Short mmCIF file of C-alpha atoms (C1' of nucleotides) in Angstrom, two decimals:
data_model
loop_
_atom_site.label_atom_id
_atom_site.label_comp_id
_atom_site.label_asym_id
_atom_site.label_seq_id
_atom_site.Cartn_x
_atom_site.Cartn_y
_atom_site.Cartn_z
CA MET A 271 -14.20 47.23 10.35
CA PHE A 272 -10.26 46.69 11.19
CA GLN A 273 -8.43 43.98 9.88
CA LYS A 274 -6.88 41.23 11.86
CA ILE A 275 -2.85 41.50 11.96
CA LYS A 276 -0.94 39.07 10.36
CA PRO A 277 0.62 36.20 11.50
CA LYS A 278 4.16 37.29 13.17
CA LYS A 279 5.62 33.77 13.41
CA ILE A 280 7.44 32.55 10.75
CA SER A 281 5.97 29.26 10.59
CA ASP A 282 2.69 30.64 10.29
CA GLU A 283 3.86 32.56 7.18
CA VAL A 284 5.29 29.46 5.56
CA TYR A 285 1.93 28.06 6.05
CA GLU A 286 -0.15 30.49 4.49
CA GLN A 287 2.13 30.79 1.30
CA ILE A 288 1.98 26.95 0.57
CA LYS A 289 -1.63 26.98 1.28
CA SER A 290 -2.65 29.45 -1.11
CA ILE A 291 -0.53 27.90 -3.73
CA ILE A 292 -2.27 24.74 -3.48
CA LEU A 293 -5.64 26.73 -3.22
CA SER A 294 -4.81 28.58 -6.16
CA GLY A 295 -4.04 25.54 -8.28
CA LYS A 296 -0.53 26.10 -8.89
CA LEU A 297 0.14 23.00 -6.91
CA LYS A 298 -2.23 20.56 -8.01
CA PRO A 299 -3.24 16.82 -6.13
CA GLY A 300 -0.76 14.31 -6.51
CA GLU A 301 2.10 16.57 -7.22
CA ARG A 302 5.52 16.30 -5.09
CA LEU A 303 7.21 19.34 -3.20
CA PRO A 304 10.88 20.05 -3.78
CA PRO A 305 12.58 18.51 -0.79
CA GLU A 306 12.44 20.33 2.60
CA ARG A 307 16.15 20.86 2.50
CA ASP A 308 15.72 22.65 -0.51
CA LEU A 309 12.41 24.32 -0.08
CA ALA A 310 13.70 25.88 3.41
CA VAL A 311 16.55 27.28 1.50
CA GLU A 312 14.21 28.53 -1.32
CA MET A 313 11.98 30.49 1.11
CA GLY A 314 14.68 31.20 3.21
CA VAL A 315 13.47 29.85 6.38
CA SER A 316 14.87 27.04 8.98
CA ARG A 317 14.00 23.65 7.86
CA THR A 318 12.51 23.43 11.29
CA SER A 319 10.00 26.31 10.49
CA LEU A 320 9.25 24.46 7.49
CA ARG A 321 8.43 21.49 8.92
CA GLU A 322 6.23 23.25 11.75
CA ALA A 323 4.27 24.62 8.75
CA ILE A 324 4.09 21.14 7.05
CA GLN A 325 2.83 19.74 10.32
CA LYS A 326 -0.29 22.05 10.27
CA LEU A 327 -0.85 21.59 6.64
CA GLU A 328 -0.93 18.04 7.18
CA ALA A 329 -3.27 18.25 10.20
CA GLN A 330 -5.45 19.68 7.94
CA GLY A 331 -5.65 17.70 4.95
CA PHE A 332 -3.74 19.43 2.47
CA LEU A 333 -0.29 17.46 2.59
CA TYR A 334 1.05 14.10 3.58
CA GLN A 335 4.28 13.17 3.70
CA VAL A 336 6.28 9.65 3.44
CA GLN A 337 9.62 9.34 5.05
CA GLY A 338 12.14 8.97 2.07
CA GLY A 339 9.68 9.53 -0.71
CA GLY A 340 8.75 13.14 -0.42
CA THR A 341 5.86 15.68 0.47
CA PHE A 342 2.82 14.91 -1.66
CA VAL A 343 -0.52 17.42 -2.22
CA LYS A 344 -3.62 15.74 -1.23
CA THR A 345 -6.89 15.88 -3.04
CA ILE A 346 -9.31 18.41 -0.78
CA THR A 347 -12.27 16.16 -1.97
CA ASN A 348 -10.92 13.18 0.12
CA GLY A 349 -13.64 11.28 1.82
CA ILE A 350 -16.55 12.41 -0.46
CA LEU A 351 -16.17 9.53 -2.70
CA ASP A 352 -15.18 7.42 -0.01
CA SER A 353 -18.36 7.51 1.76
CA ALA A 354 -20.44 7.15 -1.41
CA ILE A 355 -18.09 3.72 -2.32
CA GLU A 356 -19.23 2.15 1.26
CA GLU A 357 -22.53 1.84 0.12
CA PHE A 358 -21.65 -0.78 -2.21
CA VAL A 359 -21.80 -4.26 -0.72
CA LYS A 360 -19.21 -5.31 -3.44
CA ARG A 361 -16.99 -2.92 -4.06
CA ASP A 362 -16.30 -3.71 -8.03
CA GLU A 363 -20.03 -2.61 -8.50
CA ALA A 364 -19.07 0.88 -8.03
CA ILE A 365 -17.08 0.82 -11.04
CA PHE A 366 -19.95 1.46 -13.55
CA ASP A 367 -21.41 4.59 -11.50
CA LEU A 368 -17.92 5.69 -11.14
CA MET A 369 -17.11 5.61 -15.19
CA GLU A 370 -20.48 7.17 -15.72
CA ILE A 371 -19.26 10.42 -13.50
CA ARG A 372 -15.87 10.28 -15.25
CA LYS A 373 -17.85 9.97 -18.55
CA ILE A 374 -19.80 13.48 -17.53
CA LEU A 375 -16.73 15.29 -16.26
CA GLU A 376 -14.34 14.31 -18.81
CA THR A 377 -16.20 15.36 -21.74
CA TRP A 378 -17.08 18.74 -20.18
CA GLY A 379 -13.26 18.70 -19.39
CA ALA A 380 -12.20 18.00 -22.87
CA HIS A 381 -14.93 20.79 -24.55
CA THR A 382 -13.55 23.28 -21.87
CA ALA A 383 -9.72 22.23 -22.26
CA ALA A 384 -10.44 23.15 -25.99
CA ILE A 385 -11.28 26.44 -25.11
CA ARG A 386 -9.20 27.46 -21.97
CA ALA A 387 -6.16 25.42 -21.97
CA THR A 388 -2.85 27.45 -22.47
CA ALA A 389 -0.18 26.38 -25.42
CA GLU A 390 2.14 25.11 -22.59
CA GLU A 391 -0.85 22.84 -21.10
CA ILE A 392 -1.69 21.43 -24.76
CA ASP A 393 2.12 20.77 -24.91
CA THR A 394 2.03 18.66 -21.83
CA MET A 395 -0.65 16.38 -23.07
CA SER A 396 1.35 16.11 -26.24
CA ARG A 397 4.32 14.91 -24.34
CA TYR A 398 2.37 12.02 -22.60
CA LEU A 399 0.47 11.18 -26.05
CA ASP A 400 4.31 10.55 -27.05
CA GLU A 401 4.72 8.64 -23.91
CA MET A 402 1.85 6.46 -24.85
CA ARG A 403 3.00 6.15 -28.37
CA GLU A 404 6.39 4.91 -27.17
CA ALA A 405 4.95 2.51 -24.80
CA LYS A 406 2.69 0.88 -27.22
CA GLU A 407 5.47 0.48 -29.46
CA LYS A 408 7.45 -1.14 -26.67
CA GLY A 409 5.01 -3.66 -25.86
CA GLN A 410 4.64 -2.09 -22.05
CA ILE A 411 1.27 -0.96 -20.74
CA GLY A 412 1.93 2.67 -20.51
CA HIS A 413 -0.97 3.40 -18.03
CA ILE A 414 0.73 6.13 -16.24
CA SER A 415 1.07 8.09 -19.14
CA ASP A 416 -2.52 7.70 -19.76
CA ALA A 417 -3.90 8.68 -16.77
CA ASN A 418 -1.33 11.71 -16.89
CA PHE A 419 -2.74 12.36 -20.23
CA HIS A 420 -6.20 12.90 -18.61
CA PHE A 421 -5.03 14.88 -15.78
CA ALA A 422 -3.25 17.04 -18.07
CA ILE A 423 -6.75 17.39 -19.95
CA SER A 424 -8.22 18.35 -16.71
CA TYR A 425 -5.49 20.99 -15.82
CA GLY A 426 -6.73 22.60 -19.04
CA THR A 427 -10.10 23.59 -17.63
CA HIS A 428 -8.37 25.71 -15.04
CA ASN A 429 -11.35 24.60 -12.24
CA VAL A 430 -9.12 23.54 -9.52
CA MET A 431 -12.67 21.68 -7.88
CA LEU A 432 -12.39 19.32 -10.98
CA ILE A 433 -8.82 18.81 -10.93
CA HIS A 434 -8.81 17.24 -7.43
CA LEU A 435 -12.06 15.69 -8.28
CA MET A 436 -10.83 13.83 -11.06
CA LYS A 437 -7.76 12.67 -9.30
CA ASN A 438 -9.70 11.38 -6.35
CA LEU A 439 -12.34 9.67 -9.27
CA PHE A 440 -9.26 8.23 -10.60
CA TYR A 441 -7.69 6.67 -7.63
CA TRP A 442 -10.77 4.66 -6.76
CA ILE A 443 -11.37 3.40 -10.59
CA GLU A 444 -7.62 2.26 -10.54
CA LYS A 445 -8.42 1.02 -7.01
CA VAL A 446 -11.57 -0.86 -7.38
CA SER A 447 -10.77 -2.32 -11.25
CA TYR A 448 -7.33 -2.61 -11.26
CA GLU A 449 -6.40 -6.07 -12.52
CA VAL A 450 -9.57 -5.83 -15.31
CA ARG A 451 -8.41 -2.66 -16.60
CA SER A 452 -4.69 -3.90 -17.05
CA ARG A 453 -6.33 -6.61 -18.97
CA MET A 454 -7.46 -4.24 -21.87
CA TYR A 455 -4.08 -3.15 -22.44
CA THR A 456 -2.63 -6.65 -22.99
CA ASN A 457 -4.82 -7.07 -26.39
CA PRO A 458 -3.25 -5.40 -28.81
CA GLU A 459 -6.11 -4.33 -30.74
CA SER A 460 -7.55 -2.82 -27.96
CA HIS A 461 -4.02 -1.36 -27.05
CA GLU A 462 -4.45 0.55 -30.63
CA ALA A 463 -7.96 1.56 -30.57
CA LEU A 464 -6.98 3.33 -27.49
CA PHE A 465 -4.42 5.33 -28.53
CA ARG A 466 -6.28 5.98 -31.89
CA GLN A 467 -8.80 7.15 -29.30
CA HIS A 468 -6.37 9.51 -27.33
CA THR A 469 -4.96 10.99 -30.70
CA ASP A 470 -8.55 12.18 -31.66
CA ILE A 471 -9.01 13.94 -28.32
CA PHE A 472 -5.67 15.50 -28.39
CA ASN A 473 -5.78 16.48 -32.11
CA ALA A 474 -9.48 18.14 -31.53
CA ILE A 475 -8.39 19.83 -28.15
CA SER A 476 -4.84 20.84 -30.03
CA ALA A 477 -7.37 22.58 -33.28
CA ARG A 478 -9.53 24.19 -30.65
CA ASP A 479 -12.51 22.24 -31.49
CA PRO A 480 -14.71 22.06 -28.19
CA GLU A 481 -17.41 20.02 -29.56
CA ARG A 482 -15.18 17.74 -31.91
CA ALA A 483 -12.97 17.03 -28.19
CA TYR A 484 -16.30 16.27 -26.09
CA ASP A 485 -16.98 13.87 -29.17
CA ALA A 486 -13.55 12.39 -29.22
CA MET A 487 -13.86 11.81 -25.40
CA LEU A 488 -17.44 10.19 -25.16
CA VAL A 489 -16.15 7.52 -27.84
CA HIS A 490 -13.26 6.96 -25.45
CA MET A 491 -15.47 6.60 -22.60
CA HIS A 492 -18.12 4.08 -24.20
CA TYR A 493 -15.45 2.23 -25.27
CA ILE A 494 -13.80 1.69 -21.89
CA VAL A 495 -17.45 0.86 -20.45
CA GLY A 496 -17.73 -1.32 -23.15
CA GLU A 497 -14.72 -3.25 -22.48
CA LEU A 498 -15.30 -3.17 -19.13
CA LYS A 499 -18.82 -4.68 -19.10
CA ARG A 500 -17.38 -7.47 -21.50
CA ILE A 501 -14.74 -8.38 -19.16
CA TYR A 502 -17.08 -8.54 -16.47
CA LYS A 503 -19.55 -10.49 -18.03
CA LYS A 504 -16.53 -13.28 -18.73
CA LYS A 505 -16.19 -13.50 -14.65
CA MET B 295 -9.58 -8.32 8.18
CA PHE B 296 -6.39 -7.02 9.52
CA GLN B 297 -6.13 -3.48 11.20
CA LYS B 298 -3.72 -0.88 9.76
CA ILE B 299 -0.67 -0.66 12.31
CA LYS B 300 -1.05 3.10 13.74
CA PRO B 301 1.42 5.43 13.86
CA LYS B 302 5.02 5.09 13.71
CA LYS B 303 6.03 8.58 14.05
CA ILE B 304 7.24 9.78 17.26
CA SER B 305 5.57 13.33 17.05
CA ASP B 306 2.36 11.44 16.27
CA GLU B 307 2.50 9.17 19.59
CA VAL B 308 2.89 12.31 21.35
CA TYR B 309 0.07 13.73 19.49
CA GLU B 310 -2.22 11.23 20.24
CA GLN B 311 -1.22 11.19 23.93
CA ILE B 312 -1.92 15.05 24.36
CA LYS B 313 -5.01 14.67 22.57
CA SER B 314 -6.46 12.13 24.71
CA ILE B 315 -5.10 13.61 27.91
CA ILE B 316 -7.45 16.67 27.06
CA LEU B 317 -10.53 14.57 25.45
CA SER B 318 -10.36 12.89 28.94
CA GLY B 319 -10.78 15.76 30.77
CA LYS B 320 -7.55 15.67 32.43
CA LEU B 321 -6.37 19.00 31.00
CA LYS B 322 -9.01 21.41 31.42
CA PRO B 323 -9.59 24.36 29.14
CA GLY B 324 -7.64 27.28 29.90
CA GLU B 325 -4.74 25.36 32.29
CA ARG B 326 -1.41 25.42 30.86
CA LEU B 327 1.07 22.78 30.04
CA PRO B 328 4.30 22.17 31.22
CA PRO B 329 7.30 24.04 29.28
CA GLU B 330 8.33 22.73 26.35
CA ARG B 331 11.75 21.65 27.68
CA ASP B 332 10.48 20.22 30.69
CA LEU B 333 7.44 17.98 28.93
CA ALA B 334 10.18 17.03 26.42
CA VAL B 335 12.21 15.11 28.96
CA GLU B 336 9.14 13.98 30.93
CA MET B 337 7.70 12.13 27.73
CA GLY B 338 11.26 11.24 27.03
CA VAL B 339 11.46 12.70 23.08
CA SER B 340 13.27 15.69 21.57
CA ARG B 341 11.78 19.41 21.95
CA THR B 342 11.59 19.34 18.00
CA SER B 343 9.20 16.47 18.33
CA LEU B 344 7.23 17.63 20.80
CA ARG B 345 6.67 21.11 18.99
CA GLU B 346 5.79 19.33 16.07
CA ALA B 347 2.76 17.60 17.95
CA ILE B 348 2.03 20.95 19.55
CA GLN B 349 1.56 22.17 16.05
CA LYS B 350 -0.98 19.62 14.71
CA LEU B 351 -2.77 20.20 18.00
CA GLU B 352 -3.12 23.66 17.33
CA ALA B 353 -3.94 23.33 14.01
CA GLN B 354 -7.00 21.40 15.23
CA GLY B 355 -7.80 23.91 17.96
CA PHE B 356 -6.72 21.97 20.72
CA LEU B 357 -4.21 24.59 22.05
CA TYR B 358 -2.82 27.64 21.46
CA GLN B 359 0.58 29.02 22.36
CA VAL B 360 2.22 32.43 23.26
CA GLN B 361 5.62 33.49 23.24
CA GLY B 362 7.15 33.71 26.82
CA GLY B 363 3.52 32.93 28.08
CA GLY B 364 3.01 29.19 27.89
CA THR B 365 0.98 26.52 25.95
CA PHE B 366 -2.47 26.40 26.88
CA VAL B 367 -5.69 24.22 26.69
CA LYS B 368 -8.44 26.14 24.55
CA THR B 369 -11.72 27.02 26.11
CA ILE B 370 -13.58 26.88 23.14
CA THR B 371 -12.85 24.76 19.93
CA ASN B 372 -14.62 27.08 17.48
CA GLY B 373 -11.00 28.48 16.71
CA ILE B 374 -10.44 25.36 15.15
CA LEU B 375 -8.75 25.76 11.86
CA ASP B 376 -10.92 24.64 8.64
CA SER B 377 -10.39 21.21 6.72
CA ALA B 378 -9.01 21.62 3.17
CA ILE B 379 -12.14 21.40 1.44
CA GLU B 380 -13.65 24.28 3.80
CA GLU B 381 -10.94 26.32 3.10
CA PHE B 382 -11.15 26.09 -0.27
CA VAL B 383 -14.72 26.37 -0.88
CA LYS B 384 -14.54 29.75 1.67
CA ARG B 385 -12.65 31.81 -1.22
CA ASP B 386 -14.57 33.99 -3.06
CA GLU B 387 -13.24 32.30 -6.29
CA ALA B 388 -14.51 29.01 -5.44
CA ILE B 389 -17.99 29.38 -5.76
CA PHE B 390 -17.68 29.56 -9.70
CA ASP B 391 -15.61 26.59 -9.95
CA LEU B 392 -18.65 25.00 -7.62
CA MET B 393 -21.23 26.34 -9.60
CA GLU B 394 -19.55 24.89 -13.06
CA ILE B 395 -19.32 21.38 -11.53
CA ARG B 396 -22.95 21.56 -10.29
CA LYS B 397 -24.09 22.64 -13.77
CA ILE B 398 -22.31 19.59 -15.17
CA LEU B 399 -23.73 17.50 -13.07
CA GLU B 400 -27.18 18.54 -12.51
CA THR B 401 -27.80 18.96 -16.53
CA TRP B 402 -26.66 15.19 -16.78
CA GLY B 403 -28.79 14.48 -13.76
CA ALA B 404 -31.92 15.85 -15.60
CA HIS B 405 -31.24 14.32 -18.79
CA THR B 406 -30.99 10.63 -17.08
CA ALA B 407 -33.82 11.24 -14.62
CA ALA B 408 -36.10 11.52 -17.32
CA ILE B 409 -34.90 8.24 -18.54
CA ARG B 410 -34.47 6.20 -15.49
CA ALA B 411 -36.60 8.06 -12.69
CA THR B 412 -39.43 5.69 -11.41
CA ALA B 413 -43.37 6.88 -11.31
CA GLU B 414 -42.50 7.42 -7.64
CA GLU B 415 -39.63 9.30 -7.90
CA ILE B 416 -41.19 11.75 -10.43
CA ASP B 417 -44.20 11.74 -8.11
CA THR B 418 -41.89 13.22 -5.25
CA MET B 419 -40.43 15.82 -7.56
CA SER B 420 -43.45 17.23 -7.80
CA ARG B 421 -44.36 17.22 -4.02
CA TYR B 422 -41.42 19.59 -3.74
CA LEU B 423 -42.40 21.42 -6.65
CA ASP B 424 -45.68 21.84 -4.89
CA GLU B 425 -44.23 22.37 -1.60
CA MET B 426 -42.06 25.50 -3.48
CA ARG B 427 -45.46 26.92 -4.99
CA GLU B 428 -46.86 26.94 -1.67
CA ALA B 429 -44.23 28.68 -0.19
CA LYS B 430 -43.89 31.20 -2.71
CA GLU B 431 -47.62 32.38 -2.35
CA LYS B 432 -46.94 32.90 1.43
CA GLY B 433 -44.23 34.84 0.48
CA GLN B 434 -41.50 32.16 1.92
CA ILE B 435 -38.46 31.26 0.66
CA GLY B 436 -38.56 27.67 0.60
CA HIS B 437 -35.17 26.94 -0.24
CA ILE B 438 -35.18 23.64 1.71
CA SER B 439 -37.72 22.43 -0.84
CA ASP B 440 -35.70 23.68 -3.37
CA ALA B 441 -32.92 21.58 -2.47
CA ASN B 442 -34.86 18.81 -1.98
CA PHE B 443 -36.22 19.01 -5.36
CA HIS B 444 -32.88 19.15 -6.96
CA PHE B 445 -31.84 15.95 -4.65
CA ALA B 446 -35.44 14.19 -5.91
CA ILE B 447 -33.80 14.82 -9.68
CA SER B 448 -30.57 13.42 -8.81
CA TYR B 449 -32.40 10.33 -6.98
CA GLY B 450 -33.67 9.66 -10.38
CA THR B 451 -30.26 9.14 -11.91
CA HIS B 452 -29.85 5.79 -9.87
CA ASN B 453 -26.35 6.74 -9.47
CA VAL B 454 -25.17 6.52 -6.18
CA MET B 455 -22.14 8.31 -6.55
CA LEU B 456 -23.84 11.28 -8.12
CA ILE B 457 -26.16 11.65 -5.35
CA HIS B 458 -23.24 11.69 -2.60
CA LEU B 459 -21.24 14.08 -5.12
CA MET B 460 -24.81 16.51 -5.16
CA LYS B 461 -25.53 16.52 -1.69
CA ASN B 462 -21.54 17.54 -1.04
CA LEU B 463 -22.06 20.20 -3.43
CA PHE B 464 -24.93 21.41 -2.33
CA TYR B 465 -23.74 21.75 1.18
CA TRP B 466 -20.80 23.74 0.37
CA ILE B 467 -22.70 26.11 -2.12
CA GLU B 468 -25.00 26.59 0.84
CA LYS B 469 -22.32 27.13 2.94
CA VAL B 470 -20.68 29.74 0.95
CA SER B 471 -23.56 31.74 -0.52
CA TYR B 472 -25.98 31.66 1.68
CA GLU B 473 -26.61 35.39 1.94
CA VAL B 474 -26.33 35.20 -2.09
CA ARG B 475 -29.21 32.67 -2.57
CA SER B 476 -31.24 34.74 0.16
CA ARG B 477 -31.12 37.45 -1.50
CA MET B 478 -32.40 35.54 -4.86
CA TYR B 479 -35.53 34.71 -3.29
CA THR B 480 -36.21 38.32 -1.74
CA ASN B 481 -36.66 39.71 -5.34
CA PRO B 482 -40.17 38.81 -6.25
CA GLU B 483 -39.18 38.81 -9.91
CA SER B 484 -36.38 36.62 -8.96
CA HIS B 485 -38.46 34.04 -7.17
CA GLU B 486 -40.70 34.02 -9.99
CA ALA B 487 -38.34 33.17 -12.45
CA LEU B 488 -36.86 30.50 -10.28
CA PHE B 489 -40.29 28.90 -10.06
CA ARG B 490 -40.87 28.83 -13.91
CA GLN B 491 -37.51 27.30 -14.35
CA HIS B 492 -38.34 24.59 -11.88
CA THR B 493 -41.39 23.64 -13.47
CA ASP B 494 -40.00 23.44 -17.13
CA ILE B 495 -37.52 21.29 -15.47
CA PHE B 496 -40.40 18.97 -13.89
CA ASN B 497 -42.32 19.09 -17.00
CA ALA B 498 -39.92 17.79 -19.32
CA ILE B 499 -38.87 15.12 -16.82
CA SER B 500 -42.39 14.01 -16.31
CA ALA B 501 -42.81 13.95 -20.24
CA ARG B 502 -39.59 11.82 -20.45
CA ASP B 503 -37.95 14.36 -22.64
CA PRO B 504 -34.33 13.98 -21.63
CA GLU B 505 -33.33 16.75 -24.10
CA ARG B 506 -35.68 19.36 -22.93
CA ALA B 507 -34.93 18.23 -19.18
CA TYR B 508 -31.34 19.18 -19.99
CA ASP B 509 -31.83 22.26 -21.70
CA ALA B 510 -34.45 23.52 -18.79
CA MET B 511 -31.81 22.86 -16.20
CA LEU B 512 -29.15 24.48 -18.35
CA VAL B 513 -31.28 27.66 -18.22
CA HIS B 514 -31.74 27.27 -14.34
CA MET B 515 -27.92 26.97 -14.31
CA HIS B 516 -27.35 29.75 -16.30
CA TYR B 517 -29.33 31.79 -14.33
CA ILE B 518 -28.19 31.21 -11.22
CA VAL B 519 -24.71 31.58 -12.29
CA GLY B 520 -25.82 35.10 -13.59
CA GLU B 521 -27.36 36.06 -10.47
CA LEU B 522 -24.07 35.24 -8.42
CA LYS B 523 -21.87 37.43 -10.71
CA ARG B 524 -24.12 40.51 -10.45
CA ILE B 525 -24.25 40.42 -6.59
CA TYR B 526 -20.47 39.39 -6.11
CA LYS B 527 -19.62 42.23 -8.69
CA LYS B 528 -21.22 44.45 -6.38
CA LYS B 529 -18.94 43.49 -3.42
"C1'" DA C 104 16.51 -8.18 -20.05
"C1'" DA C 105 16.03 -9.48 -14.78
"C1'" DA C 106 16.95 -9.57 -10.68
"C1'" DG C 107 19.50 -8.88 -6.63
"C1'" DT C 108 22.39 -5.14 -4.17
"C1'" DA C 109 24.57 -1.01 -3.35
"C1'" DT C 110 24.44 4.08 -3.05
"C1'" DT C 111 21.76 8.47 -2.81
"C1'" DT C 112 17.62 10.73 -1.55
"C1'" DT C 113 14.36 12.44 1.57
"C1'" DG C 114 11.85 12.58 5.64
"C1'" DG C 115 12.02 11.81 11.28
"C1'" DT C 116 14.51 12.54 15.40
"C1'" DA C 117 17.88 14.91 18.49
"C1'" DT C 118 20.89 18.32 19.90
"C1'" DT C 119 22.51 22.81 20.86
"C1'" DA C 120 22.80 27.48 20.77
"C1'" DC C 121 20.49 31.85 20.36
"C1'" DC C 122 16.44 35.51 20.10
"C1'" DA C 123 11.99 37.46 21.51
"C1'" DA C 124 8.39 38.51 24.17
"C1'" DA C 125 6.04 37.68 28.36
"C1'" DA C 126 6.29 36.61 33.48
"C1'" DA C 127 8.62 37.30 37.62
"C1'" DA C 128 11.89 39.18 40.69
"C1'" DC C 129 13.89 42.92 42.24
"C1'" DC C 130 14.86 47.52 42.82
"C1'" DT C 131 13.86 52.50 43.10
"C1'" DT C 132 11.17 56.06 44.81
"C1'" DG C 133 7.64 58.85 47.42
"C1'" DC D 259 5.28 50.25 53.23
"C1'" DA D 260 3.71 50.75 48.35
"C1'" DA D 261 3.76 52.21 43.65
"C1'" DG D 262 6.27 52.17 39.78
"C1'" DG D 263 9.72 51.22 37.08
"C1'" DT D 264 14.08 48.02 35.92
"C1'" DT D 265 16.09 43.70 35.57
"C1'" DT D 266 16.21 38.83 35.39
"C1'" DT D 267 14.35 34.45 34.54
"C1'" DT D 268 11.32 31.86 32.10
"C1'" DT D 269 8.90 29.95 27.85
"C1'" DG D 270 7.97 30.10 23.15
"C1'" DG D 271 10.22 30.66 18.56
"C1'" DT D 272 14.11 30.49 14.97
"C1'" DA D 273 17.87 28.14 13.30
"C1'" DA D 274 21.80 25.13 12.27
"C1'" DT D 275 24.03 20.51 12.38
"C1'" DA D 276 24.13 15.57 12.68
"C1'" DC D 277 22.55 11.14 12.32
"C1'" DC D 278 18.67 7.48 11.86
"C1'" DA D 279 15.46 5.42 8.83
"C1'" DA D 280 12.84 4.27 4.76
"C1'" DA D 281 12.01 5.23 -0.14
"C1'" DA D 282 13.98 5.65 -4.43
"C1'" DT D 283 17.32 5.34 -7.81
"C1'" DA D 284 22.02 4.15 -9.53
"C1'" DC D 285 24.33 -0.18 -10.34
"C1'" DT D 286 25.89 -4.85 -10.69
"C1'" DT D 287 25.63 -9.66 -11.30
"C1'" DT D 288 23.57 -13.58 -13.54
#
DNA sequence: AAAGTATTTTGGTATTACCAAAAAACCTTG
DNA sequence: CAAGGTTTTTTGGTAATACCAAAATACTTT
């Protein structure tokens, strides 16, 4: 019947505000919060109160801090994949299961982003695509822009759960197949093919063509899995 | 091989120490801790660090504070703050994010199980389908058999990651929409529709027809989401 | 261009001061 | 003396400042 009276403590209000920003998806996993000093000023509270709120959020698994580095948003889906990975005797055997899940989520993501993404979000995708082109022309790897491009697509779905899951998935794929994946970029043909695929995906999304976006992403995923299989066979 | 070096932060050490004192029973529920100022001196740390540790312990439900009163050990640990993922799923909007993910994974799961599932696995599915029929005829809910039926399908994909993901998804969905689901089963028409959908899914898988399995699962998912929307709109 | 070095940024801790609520001590009054 | 009200003290809550330590960045050197 009656509602509980709100928190009176300032640190609690700070806590609630940051929490809801994360849950609503305005702050995305892996993103960095403003420095404590700045954020405290922005919210009109002391650094002490802000830090107490952050401690709580950290204890709950929303944030983590690194001295000198900053304060970052954690994936709320932490621990789900972790327990699954442990079932594999050799960790890198998990890569194909992981890639299969990725294929499912990313194809849907591309399809849905073509429908739901805002102009701004599509703009972000194009920025990362440009970064990849520049990296390729300079002979650099550009795998960070690659990952960011895919994240940008997941943002376009507006499904907060999916955004966190994707981040989590990428973390493990990266961890499990780091050296293998970097080999893909060292081959110029491979690098060129990847860029072409990324361009196709972007064009389809930007043209608001869900089916084409889906297909383009599927081609991309199949290509990566094919390369992975090829490289693992050699070993 | 080697163990990760534990907490270096002072506030973490304070946190660990107080926590272990509580867990060991040296501090009993309801008891009051020494005043912050005294305790800080006793532990040889600043009041700031001590308070940050207390915030964490408060977030985890070990302590509570009252201004002017003191710091007390909690009697019951059910006042504990939920983990990040639980905070996420307990919001009304979250169920649709969850169901969207479930739709993606389950449609793929049905499609793939129609290809990969062994005869024994398909047999397991049919057993749970029978259970559901019996439950329906007896006027029982049978939601456990329902969940098991879906799990059996995910097992049929032979993808360990997917199996884990599905388990977690079901757990949260169950947690969030318990009363909603039970309402669906109490309506006889609804119950009948659900059973027909399950049967369609099973027939397609057992006939090794991936496309039909996919479509049947999609119908099932859309039906559930439709019901959810209808019920949530009422609220 | 690469590697090493210095500077800046950013979280972690300590100290001090003061506010606000609860608890304890004190006083007033019948 | 007892009951009720008032003042003081205790104790958590917030703010501000200073400095330390690790990471990130800018810079210099080779």
